[in-house]
PDB file of C-alpha atoms in Angstrom:
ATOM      1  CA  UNK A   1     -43.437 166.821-132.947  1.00  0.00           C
ATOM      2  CA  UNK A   2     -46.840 165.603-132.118  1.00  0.00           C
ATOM      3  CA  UNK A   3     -47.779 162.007-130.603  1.00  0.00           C
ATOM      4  CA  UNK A   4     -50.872 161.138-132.013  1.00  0.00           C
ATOM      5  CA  UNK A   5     -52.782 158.138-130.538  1.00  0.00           C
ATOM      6  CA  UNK A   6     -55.335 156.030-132.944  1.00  0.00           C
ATOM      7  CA  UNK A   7     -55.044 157.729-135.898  1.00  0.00           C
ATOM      8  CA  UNK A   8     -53.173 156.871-139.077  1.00  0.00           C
ATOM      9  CA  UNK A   9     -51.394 159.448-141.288  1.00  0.00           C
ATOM     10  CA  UNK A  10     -53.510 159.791-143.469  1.00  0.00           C
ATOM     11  CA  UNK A  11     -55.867 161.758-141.174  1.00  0.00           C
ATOM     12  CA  UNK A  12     -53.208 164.329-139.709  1.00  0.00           C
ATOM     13  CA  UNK A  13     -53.975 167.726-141.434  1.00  0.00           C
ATOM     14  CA  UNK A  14     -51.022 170.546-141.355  1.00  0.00           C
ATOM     15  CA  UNK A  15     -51.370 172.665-138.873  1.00  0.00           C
ATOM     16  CA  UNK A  16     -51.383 176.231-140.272  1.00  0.00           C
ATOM     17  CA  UNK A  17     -48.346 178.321-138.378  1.00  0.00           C
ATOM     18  CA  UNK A  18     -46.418 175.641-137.136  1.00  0.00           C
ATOM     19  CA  UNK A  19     -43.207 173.548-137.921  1.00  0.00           C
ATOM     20  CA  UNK A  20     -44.564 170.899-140.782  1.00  0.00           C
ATOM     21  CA  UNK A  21     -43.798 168.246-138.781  1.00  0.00           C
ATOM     22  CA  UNK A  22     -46.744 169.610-136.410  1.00  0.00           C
ATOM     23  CA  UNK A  23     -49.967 167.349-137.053  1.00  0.00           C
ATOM     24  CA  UNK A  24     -53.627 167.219-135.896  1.00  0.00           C
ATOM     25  CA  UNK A  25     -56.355 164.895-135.658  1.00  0.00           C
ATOM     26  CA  UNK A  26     -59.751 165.629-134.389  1.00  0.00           C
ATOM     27  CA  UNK A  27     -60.714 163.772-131.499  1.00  0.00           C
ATOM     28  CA  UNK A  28     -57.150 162.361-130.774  1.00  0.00           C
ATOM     29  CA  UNK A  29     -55.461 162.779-127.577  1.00  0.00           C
ATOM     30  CA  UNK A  30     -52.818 165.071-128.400  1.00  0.00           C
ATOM     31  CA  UNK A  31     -49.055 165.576-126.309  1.00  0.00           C
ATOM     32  CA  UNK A  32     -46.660 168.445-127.430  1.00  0.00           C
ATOM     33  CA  UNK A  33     -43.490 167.640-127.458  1.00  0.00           C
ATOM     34  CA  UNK A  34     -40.695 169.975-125.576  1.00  0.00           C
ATOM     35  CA  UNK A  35     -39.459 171.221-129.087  1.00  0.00           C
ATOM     36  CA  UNK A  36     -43.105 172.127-130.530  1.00  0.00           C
ATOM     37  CA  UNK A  37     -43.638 174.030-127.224  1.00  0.00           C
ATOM     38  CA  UNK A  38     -40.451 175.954-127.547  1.00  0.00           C
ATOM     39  CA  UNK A  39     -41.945 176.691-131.061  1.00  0.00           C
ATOM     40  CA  UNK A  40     -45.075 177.950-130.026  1.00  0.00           C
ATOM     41  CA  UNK A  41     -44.255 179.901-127.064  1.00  0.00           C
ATOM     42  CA  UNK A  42     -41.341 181.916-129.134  1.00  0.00           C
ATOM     43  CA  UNK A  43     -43.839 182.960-131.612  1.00  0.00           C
ATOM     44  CA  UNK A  44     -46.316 184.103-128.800  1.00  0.00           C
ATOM     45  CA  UNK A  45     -43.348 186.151-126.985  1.00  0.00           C
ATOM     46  CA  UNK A  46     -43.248 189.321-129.481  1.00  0.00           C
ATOM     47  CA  UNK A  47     -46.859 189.971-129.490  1.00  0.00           C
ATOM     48  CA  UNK A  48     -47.071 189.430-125.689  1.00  0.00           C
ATOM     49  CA  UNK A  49     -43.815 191.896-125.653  1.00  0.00           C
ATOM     50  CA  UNK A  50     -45.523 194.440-127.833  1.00  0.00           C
ATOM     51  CA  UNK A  51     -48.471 193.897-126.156  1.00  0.00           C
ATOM     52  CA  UNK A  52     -46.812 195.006-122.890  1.00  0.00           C
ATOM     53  CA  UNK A  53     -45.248 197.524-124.170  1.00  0.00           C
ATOM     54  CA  UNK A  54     -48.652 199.305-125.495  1.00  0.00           C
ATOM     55  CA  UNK A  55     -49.827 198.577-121.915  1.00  0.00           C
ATOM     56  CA  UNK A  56     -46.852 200.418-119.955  1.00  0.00           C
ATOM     57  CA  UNK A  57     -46.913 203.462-122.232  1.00  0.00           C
ATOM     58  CA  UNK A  58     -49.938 205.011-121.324  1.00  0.00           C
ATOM     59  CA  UNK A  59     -49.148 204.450-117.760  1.00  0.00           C
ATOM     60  CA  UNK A  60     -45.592 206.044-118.465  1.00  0.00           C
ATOM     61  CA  UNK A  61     -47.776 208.927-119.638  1.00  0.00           C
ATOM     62  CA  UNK A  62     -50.146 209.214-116.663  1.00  0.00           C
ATOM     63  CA  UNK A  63     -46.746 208.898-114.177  1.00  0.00           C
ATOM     64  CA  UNK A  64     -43.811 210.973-115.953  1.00  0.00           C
ATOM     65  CA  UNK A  65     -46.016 212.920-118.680  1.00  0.00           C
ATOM     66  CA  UNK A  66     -43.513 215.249-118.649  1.00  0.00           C
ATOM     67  CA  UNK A  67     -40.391 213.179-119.641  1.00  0.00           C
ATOM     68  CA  UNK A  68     -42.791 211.058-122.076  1.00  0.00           C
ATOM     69  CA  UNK A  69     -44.235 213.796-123.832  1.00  0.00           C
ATOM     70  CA  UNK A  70     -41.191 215.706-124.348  1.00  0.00           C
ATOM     71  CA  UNK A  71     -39.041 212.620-125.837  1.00  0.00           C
ATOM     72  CA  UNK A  72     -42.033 211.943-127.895  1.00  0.00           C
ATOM     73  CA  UNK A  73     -42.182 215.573-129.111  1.00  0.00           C
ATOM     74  CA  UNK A  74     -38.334 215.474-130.046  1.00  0.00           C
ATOM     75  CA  UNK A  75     -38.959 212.213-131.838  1.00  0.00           C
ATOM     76  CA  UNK A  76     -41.286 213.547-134.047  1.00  0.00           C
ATOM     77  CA  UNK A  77     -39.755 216.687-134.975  1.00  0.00           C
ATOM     78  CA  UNK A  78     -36.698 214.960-135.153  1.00  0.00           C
ATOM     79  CA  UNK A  79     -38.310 212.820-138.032  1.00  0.00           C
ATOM     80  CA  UNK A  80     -39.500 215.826-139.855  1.00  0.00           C
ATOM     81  CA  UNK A  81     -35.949 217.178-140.364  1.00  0.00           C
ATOM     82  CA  UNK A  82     -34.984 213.327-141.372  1.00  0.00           C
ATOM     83  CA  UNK A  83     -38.429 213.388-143.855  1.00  0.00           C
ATOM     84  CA  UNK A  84     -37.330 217.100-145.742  1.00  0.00           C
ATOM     85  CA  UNK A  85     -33.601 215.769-146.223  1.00  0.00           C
ATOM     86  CA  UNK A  86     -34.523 213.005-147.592  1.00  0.00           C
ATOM     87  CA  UNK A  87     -37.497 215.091-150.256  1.00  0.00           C
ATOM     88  CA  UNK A  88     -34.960 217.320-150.962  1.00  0.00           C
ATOM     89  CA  UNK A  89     -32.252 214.605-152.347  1.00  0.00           C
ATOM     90  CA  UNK A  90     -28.602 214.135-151.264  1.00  0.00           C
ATOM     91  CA  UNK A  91     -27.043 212.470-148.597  1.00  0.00           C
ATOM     92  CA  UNK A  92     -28.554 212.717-145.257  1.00  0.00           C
ATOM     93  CA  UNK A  93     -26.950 215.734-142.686  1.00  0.00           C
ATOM     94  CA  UNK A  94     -27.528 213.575-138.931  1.00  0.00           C
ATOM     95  CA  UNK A  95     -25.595 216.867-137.907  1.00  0.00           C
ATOM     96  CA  UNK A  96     -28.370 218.924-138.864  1.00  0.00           C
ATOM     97  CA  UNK A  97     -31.212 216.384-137.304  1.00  0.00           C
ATOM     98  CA  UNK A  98     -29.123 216.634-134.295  1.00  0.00           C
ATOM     99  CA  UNK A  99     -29.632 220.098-133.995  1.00  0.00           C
ATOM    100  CA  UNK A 100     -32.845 219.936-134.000  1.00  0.00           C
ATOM    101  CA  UNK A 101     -33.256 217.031-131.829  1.00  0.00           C
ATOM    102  CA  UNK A 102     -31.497 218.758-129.474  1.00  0.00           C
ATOM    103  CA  UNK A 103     -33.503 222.245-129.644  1.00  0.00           C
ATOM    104  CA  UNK A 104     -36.846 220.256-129.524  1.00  0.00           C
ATOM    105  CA  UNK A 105     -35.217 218.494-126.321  1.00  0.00           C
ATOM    106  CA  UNK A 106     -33.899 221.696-124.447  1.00  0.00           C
ATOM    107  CA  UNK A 107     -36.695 223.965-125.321  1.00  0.00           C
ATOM    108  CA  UNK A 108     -39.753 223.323-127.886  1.00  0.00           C
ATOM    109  CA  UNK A 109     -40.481 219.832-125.814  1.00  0.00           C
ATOM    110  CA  UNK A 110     -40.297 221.673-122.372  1.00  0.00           C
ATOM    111  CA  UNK A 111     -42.188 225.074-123.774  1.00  0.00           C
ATOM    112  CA  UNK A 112     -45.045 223.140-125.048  1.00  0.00           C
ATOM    113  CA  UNK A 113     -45.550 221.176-122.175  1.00  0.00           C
ATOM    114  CA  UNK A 114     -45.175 223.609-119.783  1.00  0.00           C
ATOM    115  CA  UNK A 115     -46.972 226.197-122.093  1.00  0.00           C
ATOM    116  CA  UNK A 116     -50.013 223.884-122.795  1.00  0.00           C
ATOM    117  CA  UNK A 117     -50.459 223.165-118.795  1.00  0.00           C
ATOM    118  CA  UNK A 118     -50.447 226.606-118.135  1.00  0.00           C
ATOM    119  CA  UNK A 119     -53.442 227.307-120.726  1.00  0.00           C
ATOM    120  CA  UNK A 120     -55.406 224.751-119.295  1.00  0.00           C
ATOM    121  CA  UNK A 121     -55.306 226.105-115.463  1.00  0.00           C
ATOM    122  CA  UNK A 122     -55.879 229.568-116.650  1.00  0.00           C
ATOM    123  CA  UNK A 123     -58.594 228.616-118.865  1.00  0.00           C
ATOM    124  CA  UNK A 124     -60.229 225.234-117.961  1.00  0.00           C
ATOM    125  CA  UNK A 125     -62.616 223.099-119.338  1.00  0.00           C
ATOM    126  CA  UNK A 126     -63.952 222.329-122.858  1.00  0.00           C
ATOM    127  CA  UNK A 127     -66.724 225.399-122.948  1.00  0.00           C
ATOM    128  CA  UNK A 128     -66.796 226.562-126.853  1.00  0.00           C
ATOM    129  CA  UNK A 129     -65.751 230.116-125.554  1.00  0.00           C
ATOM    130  CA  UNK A 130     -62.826 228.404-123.804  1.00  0.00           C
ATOM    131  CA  UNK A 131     -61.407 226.191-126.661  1.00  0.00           C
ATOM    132  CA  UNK A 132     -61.503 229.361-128.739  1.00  0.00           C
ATOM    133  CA  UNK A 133     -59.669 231.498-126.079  1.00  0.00           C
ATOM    134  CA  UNK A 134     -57.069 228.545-125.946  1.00  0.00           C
ATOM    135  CA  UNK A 135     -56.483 228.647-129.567  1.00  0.00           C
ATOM    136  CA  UNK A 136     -56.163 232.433-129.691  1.00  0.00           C
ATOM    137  CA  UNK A 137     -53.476 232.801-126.732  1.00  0.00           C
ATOM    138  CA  UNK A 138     -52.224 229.969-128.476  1.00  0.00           C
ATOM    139  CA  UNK A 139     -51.504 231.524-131.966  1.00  0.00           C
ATOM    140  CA  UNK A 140     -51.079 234.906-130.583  1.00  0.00           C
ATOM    141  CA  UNK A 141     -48.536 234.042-127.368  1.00  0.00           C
ATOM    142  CA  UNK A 142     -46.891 230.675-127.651  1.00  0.00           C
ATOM    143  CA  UNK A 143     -47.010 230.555-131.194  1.00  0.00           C
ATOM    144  CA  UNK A 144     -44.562 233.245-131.665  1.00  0.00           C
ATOM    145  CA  UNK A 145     -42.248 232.371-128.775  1.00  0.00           C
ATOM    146  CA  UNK A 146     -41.641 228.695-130.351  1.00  0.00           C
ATOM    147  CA  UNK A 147     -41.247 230.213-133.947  1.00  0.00           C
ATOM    148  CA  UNK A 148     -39.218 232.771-133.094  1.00  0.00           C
ATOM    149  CA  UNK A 149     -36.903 230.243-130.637  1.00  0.00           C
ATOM    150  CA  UNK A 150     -36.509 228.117-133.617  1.00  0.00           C
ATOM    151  CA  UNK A 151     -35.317 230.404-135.754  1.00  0.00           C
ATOM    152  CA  UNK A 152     -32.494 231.463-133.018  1.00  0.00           C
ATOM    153  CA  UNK A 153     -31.905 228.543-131.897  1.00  0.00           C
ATOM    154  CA  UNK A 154     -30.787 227.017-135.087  1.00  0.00           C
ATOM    155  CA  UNK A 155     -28.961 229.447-135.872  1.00  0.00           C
ATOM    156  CA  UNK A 156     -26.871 229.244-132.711  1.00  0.00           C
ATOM    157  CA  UNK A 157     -26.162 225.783-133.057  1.00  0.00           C
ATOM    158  CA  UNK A 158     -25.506 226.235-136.749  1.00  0.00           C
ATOM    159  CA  UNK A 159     -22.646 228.944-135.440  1.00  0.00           C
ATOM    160  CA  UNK A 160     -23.964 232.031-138.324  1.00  0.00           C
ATOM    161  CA  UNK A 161     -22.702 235.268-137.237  1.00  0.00           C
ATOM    162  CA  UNK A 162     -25.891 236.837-137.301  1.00  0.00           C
ATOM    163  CA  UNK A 163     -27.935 234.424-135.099  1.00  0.00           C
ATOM    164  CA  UNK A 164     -31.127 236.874-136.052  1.00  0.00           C
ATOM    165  CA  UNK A 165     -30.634 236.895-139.828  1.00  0.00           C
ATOM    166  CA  UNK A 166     -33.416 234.001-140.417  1.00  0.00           C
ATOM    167  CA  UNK A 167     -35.711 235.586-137.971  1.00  0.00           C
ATOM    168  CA  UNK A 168     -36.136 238.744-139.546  1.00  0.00           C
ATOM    169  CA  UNK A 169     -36.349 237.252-142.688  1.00  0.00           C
ATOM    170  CA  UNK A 170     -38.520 234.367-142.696  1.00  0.00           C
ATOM    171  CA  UNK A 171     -40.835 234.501-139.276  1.00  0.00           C
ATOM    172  CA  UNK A 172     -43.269 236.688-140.972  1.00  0.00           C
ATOM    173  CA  UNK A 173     -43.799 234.313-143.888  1.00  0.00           C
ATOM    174  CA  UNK A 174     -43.494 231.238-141.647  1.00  0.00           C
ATOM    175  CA  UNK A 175     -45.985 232.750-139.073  1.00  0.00           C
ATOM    176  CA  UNK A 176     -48.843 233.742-141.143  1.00  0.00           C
ATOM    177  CA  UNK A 177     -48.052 229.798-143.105  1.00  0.00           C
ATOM    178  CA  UNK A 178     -48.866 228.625-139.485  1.00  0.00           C
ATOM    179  CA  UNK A 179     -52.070 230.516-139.580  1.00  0.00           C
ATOM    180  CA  UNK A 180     -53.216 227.849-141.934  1.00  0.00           C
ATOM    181  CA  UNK A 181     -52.689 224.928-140.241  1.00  0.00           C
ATOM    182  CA  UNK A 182     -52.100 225.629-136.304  1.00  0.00           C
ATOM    183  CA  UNK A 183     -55.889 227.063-135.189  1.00  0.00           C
ATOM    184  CA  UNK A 184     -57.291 223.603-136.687  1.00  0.00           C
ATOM    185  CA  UNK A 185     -55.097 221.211-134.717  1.00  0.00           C
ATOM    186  CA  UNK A 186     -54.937 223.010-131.456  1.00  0.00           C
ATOM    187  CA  UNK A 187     -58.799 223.084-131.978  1.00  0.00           C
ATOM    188  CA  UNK A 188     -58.769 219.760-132.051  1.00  0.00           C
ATOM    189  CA  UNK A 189     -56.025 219.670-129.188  1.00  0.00           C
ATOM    190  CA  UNK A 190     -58.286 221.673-126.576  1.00  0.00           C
ATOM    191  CA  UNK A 191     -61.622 219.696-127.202  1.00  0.00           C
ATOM    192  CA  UNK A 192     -60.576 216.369-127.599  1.00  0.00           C
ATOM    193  CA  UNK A 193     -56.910 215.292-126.309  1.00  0.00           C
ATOM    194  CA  UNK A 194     -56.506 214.596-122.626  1.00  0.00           C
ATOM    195  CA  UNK A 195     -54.388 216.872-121.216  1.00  0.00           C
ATOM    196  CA  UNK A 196     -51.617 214.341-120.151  1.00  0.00           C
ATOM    197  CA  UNK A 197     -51.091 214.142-124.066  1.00  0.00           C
ATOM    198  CA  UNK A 198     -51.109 217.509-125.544  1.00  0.00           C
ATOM    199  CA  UNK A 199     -47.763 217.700-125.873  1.00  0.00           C
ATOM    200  CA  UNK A 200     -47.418 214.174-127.454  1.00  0.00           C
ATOM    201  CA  UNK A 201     -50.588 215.130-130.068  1.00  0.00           C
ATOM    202  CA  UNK A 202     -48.572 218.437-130.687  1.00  0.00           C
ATOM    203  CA  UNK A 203     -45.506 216.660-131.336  1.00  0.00           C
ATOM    204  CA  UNK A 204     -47.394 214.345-133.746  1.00  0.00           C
ATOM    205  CA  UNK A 205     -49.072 216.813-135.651  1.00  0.00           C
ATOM    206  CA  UNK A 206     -45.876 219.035-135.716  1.00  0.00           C
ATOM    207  CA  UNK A 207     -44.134 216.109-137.322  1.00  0.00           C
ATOM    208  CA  UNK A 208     -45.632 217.678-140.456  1.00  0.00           C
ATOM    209  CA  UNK A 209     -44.762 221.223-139.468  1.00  0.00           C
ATOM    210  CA  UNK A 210     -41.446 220.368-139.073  1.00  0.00           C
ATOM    211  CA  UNK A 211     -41.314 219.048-142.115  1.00  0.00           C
ATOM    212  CA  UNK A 212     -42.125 222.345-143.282  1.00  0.00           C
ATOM    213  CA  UNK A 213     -39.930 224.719-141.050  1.00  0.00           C
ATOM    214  CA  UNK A 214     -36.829 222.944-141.180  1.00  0.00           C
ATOM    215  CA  UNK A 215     -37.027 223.188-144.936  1.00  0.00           C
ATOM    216  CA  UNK A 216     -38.196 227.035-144.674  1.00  0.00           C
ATOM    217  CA  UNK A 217     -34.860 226.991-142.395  1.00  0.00           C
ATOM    218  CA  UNK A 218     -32.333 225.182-144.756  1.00  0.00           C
ATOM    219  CA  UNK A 219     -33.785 226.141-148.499  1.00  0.00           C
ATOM    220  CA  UNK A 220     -37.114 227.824-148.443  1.00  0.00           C
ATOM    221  CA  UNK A 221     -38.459 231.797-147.197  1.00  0.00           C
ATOM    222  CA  UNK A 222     -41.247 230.365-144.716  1.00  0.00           C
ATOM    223  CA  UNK A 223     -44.019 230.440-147.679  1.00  0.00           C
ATOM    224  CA  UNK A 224     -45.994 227.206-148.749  1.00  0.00           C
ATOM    225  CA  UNK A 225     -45.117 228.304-152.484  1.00  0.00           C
ATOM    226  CA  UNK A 226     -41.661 227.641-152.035  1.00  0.00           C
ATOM    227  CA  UNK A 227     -42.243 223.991-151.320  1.00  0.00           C
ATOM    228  CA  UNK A 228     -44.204 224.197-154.708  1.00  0.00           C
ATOM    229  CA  UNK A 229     -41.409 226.168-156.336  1.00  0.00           C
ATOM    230  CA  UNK A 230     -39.084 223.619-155.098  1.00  0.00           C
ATOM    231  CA  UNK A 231     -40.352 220.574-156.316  1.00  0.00           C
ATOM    232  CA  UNK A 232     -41.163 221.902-159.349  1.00  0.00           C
ATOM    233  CA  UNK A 233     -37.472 222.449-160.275  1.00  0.00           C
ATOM    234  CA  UNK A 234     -36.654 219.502-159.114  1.00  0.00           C
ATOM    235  CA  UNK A 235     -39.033 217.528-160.775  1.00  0.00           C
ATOM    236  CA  UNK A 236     -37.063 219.380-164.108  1.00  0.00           C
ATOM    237  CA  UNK A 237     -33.879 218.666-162.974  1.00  0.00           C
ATOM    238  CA  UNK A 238     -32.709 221.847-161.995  1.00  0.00           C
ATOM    239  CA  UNK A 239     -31.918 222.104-158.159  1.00  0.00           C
ATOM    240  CA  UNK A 240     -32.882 225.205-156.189  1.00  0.00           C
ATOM    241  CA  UNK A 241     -29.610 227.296-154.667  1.00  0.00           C
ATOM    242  CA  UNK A 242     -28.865 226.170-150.957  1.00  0.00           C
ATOM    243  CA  UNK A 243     -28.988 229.146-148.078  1.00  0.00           C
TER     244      UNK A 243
END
């Protein structure tokens, strides 16, 4: 507790944030004792920890962008597999969101980062002509390559017989759904995002596109309407037919 010196009760106000036995006076000379301290400093110690940590990760970044992009990547696309589970009802499949951790690890992580680097020293700069040649190699190169890896991929770890079966069934659909929401963020990608955190501000804008494509994967034909159609049944009680 606090010693207070000249001062009687009646003139010690509670200290907002502290122990109640912590009291003030104005104009009082004021000692803390060793358990107030203790107090004080162990509230102080997650917001200096946080603080720090804020502090190291953009220098993390800047020194191993490509481990730090790619974990963050696999994160986030991680958590859109975890996010359409859980919209879709039933108990959660960690199998399945270890699949996909694992593909966005070994190859979408890696591809995009190596992919987006490679875009930038063949075309560099922020010149309007550039930014639009970006986004068109983009959407007509790597675009494809990820989609179409994704599509394999899963099914290899899922062990189907015919690892191409989604491919040819679904990549048109899910390509031309891209269409619609790709060109805007990688627009935004090439004219505003450093370059040491493309693959990071992919990775967070694909949380939502992961969203979409693992549930084109698991339930849906790679069209925006069968999210609709979806949702619809379910909000009537009558769940669609797994694939």
């Amino acid at each position: 507790m606090l010693l207070l010196a000249g001062a009687p009760p009646s003139e010690w106000p509670a200290v907002t944030g502290l122990d109640a036995r912590v009291r003030v006076c104005t104009g009082c000379p004021i000692v803390l004792a060793p358990e107030a301290q203790s107090g004080v400093q162990a509230q102080r110690a997650p917001r200096a920890g946080m603080a720090s940590w804020w502090r190291a990760f953009p220098r993390a970044a800047r020194r191993y962008p490509w481990p730090t992009n790619v974990l963050l990547y696999a994160g986030l696309f991680s958590a859109g597999d975890a996010l359409q589970q859980r919209l879709r009802g039933g108990p959660a499949d960690w199998r399945q969101t270890r699949r996909v951790a694992t593909l966005a690890v070994t190859f979408h992580g890696n591809f995009n980062y190596v992919w987006l680097r490679l875009l930038e020293r063949t075309l560099p700069g922020r010149a309007p002509r550039t930014i639009l040649a970006k986004v068109l190699c983009d959407q007509t190169v790597g675009g494809p390559i990820a989609l179409s890896a994704f599509y394999v991929g899963m099914s290899i770890l899922q062990g189907k017989d015919d690892i191409f079966l989604d491919l040819k069934q679904k990549f048109w659909n899910t390509y031309k759904s891209g269409l619609m929401y790709w060109p805007f963020v990688q627009l935004t990608n090439f004219s505003l995002v450093p370059v040491h955190w493309r693959t990071a501000y992919t990775g967070l804008c694909g949380f939502l596109w992961a969203t979409f494509l693992c549930f084109s994967q698991q339930s849906g034909d790679g069209t925006v309407e069968s999210i609709f159609i979806f949702l619809r049944r379910k909000e009537a009680g009558d769940k669609s037919p797994e694939k």
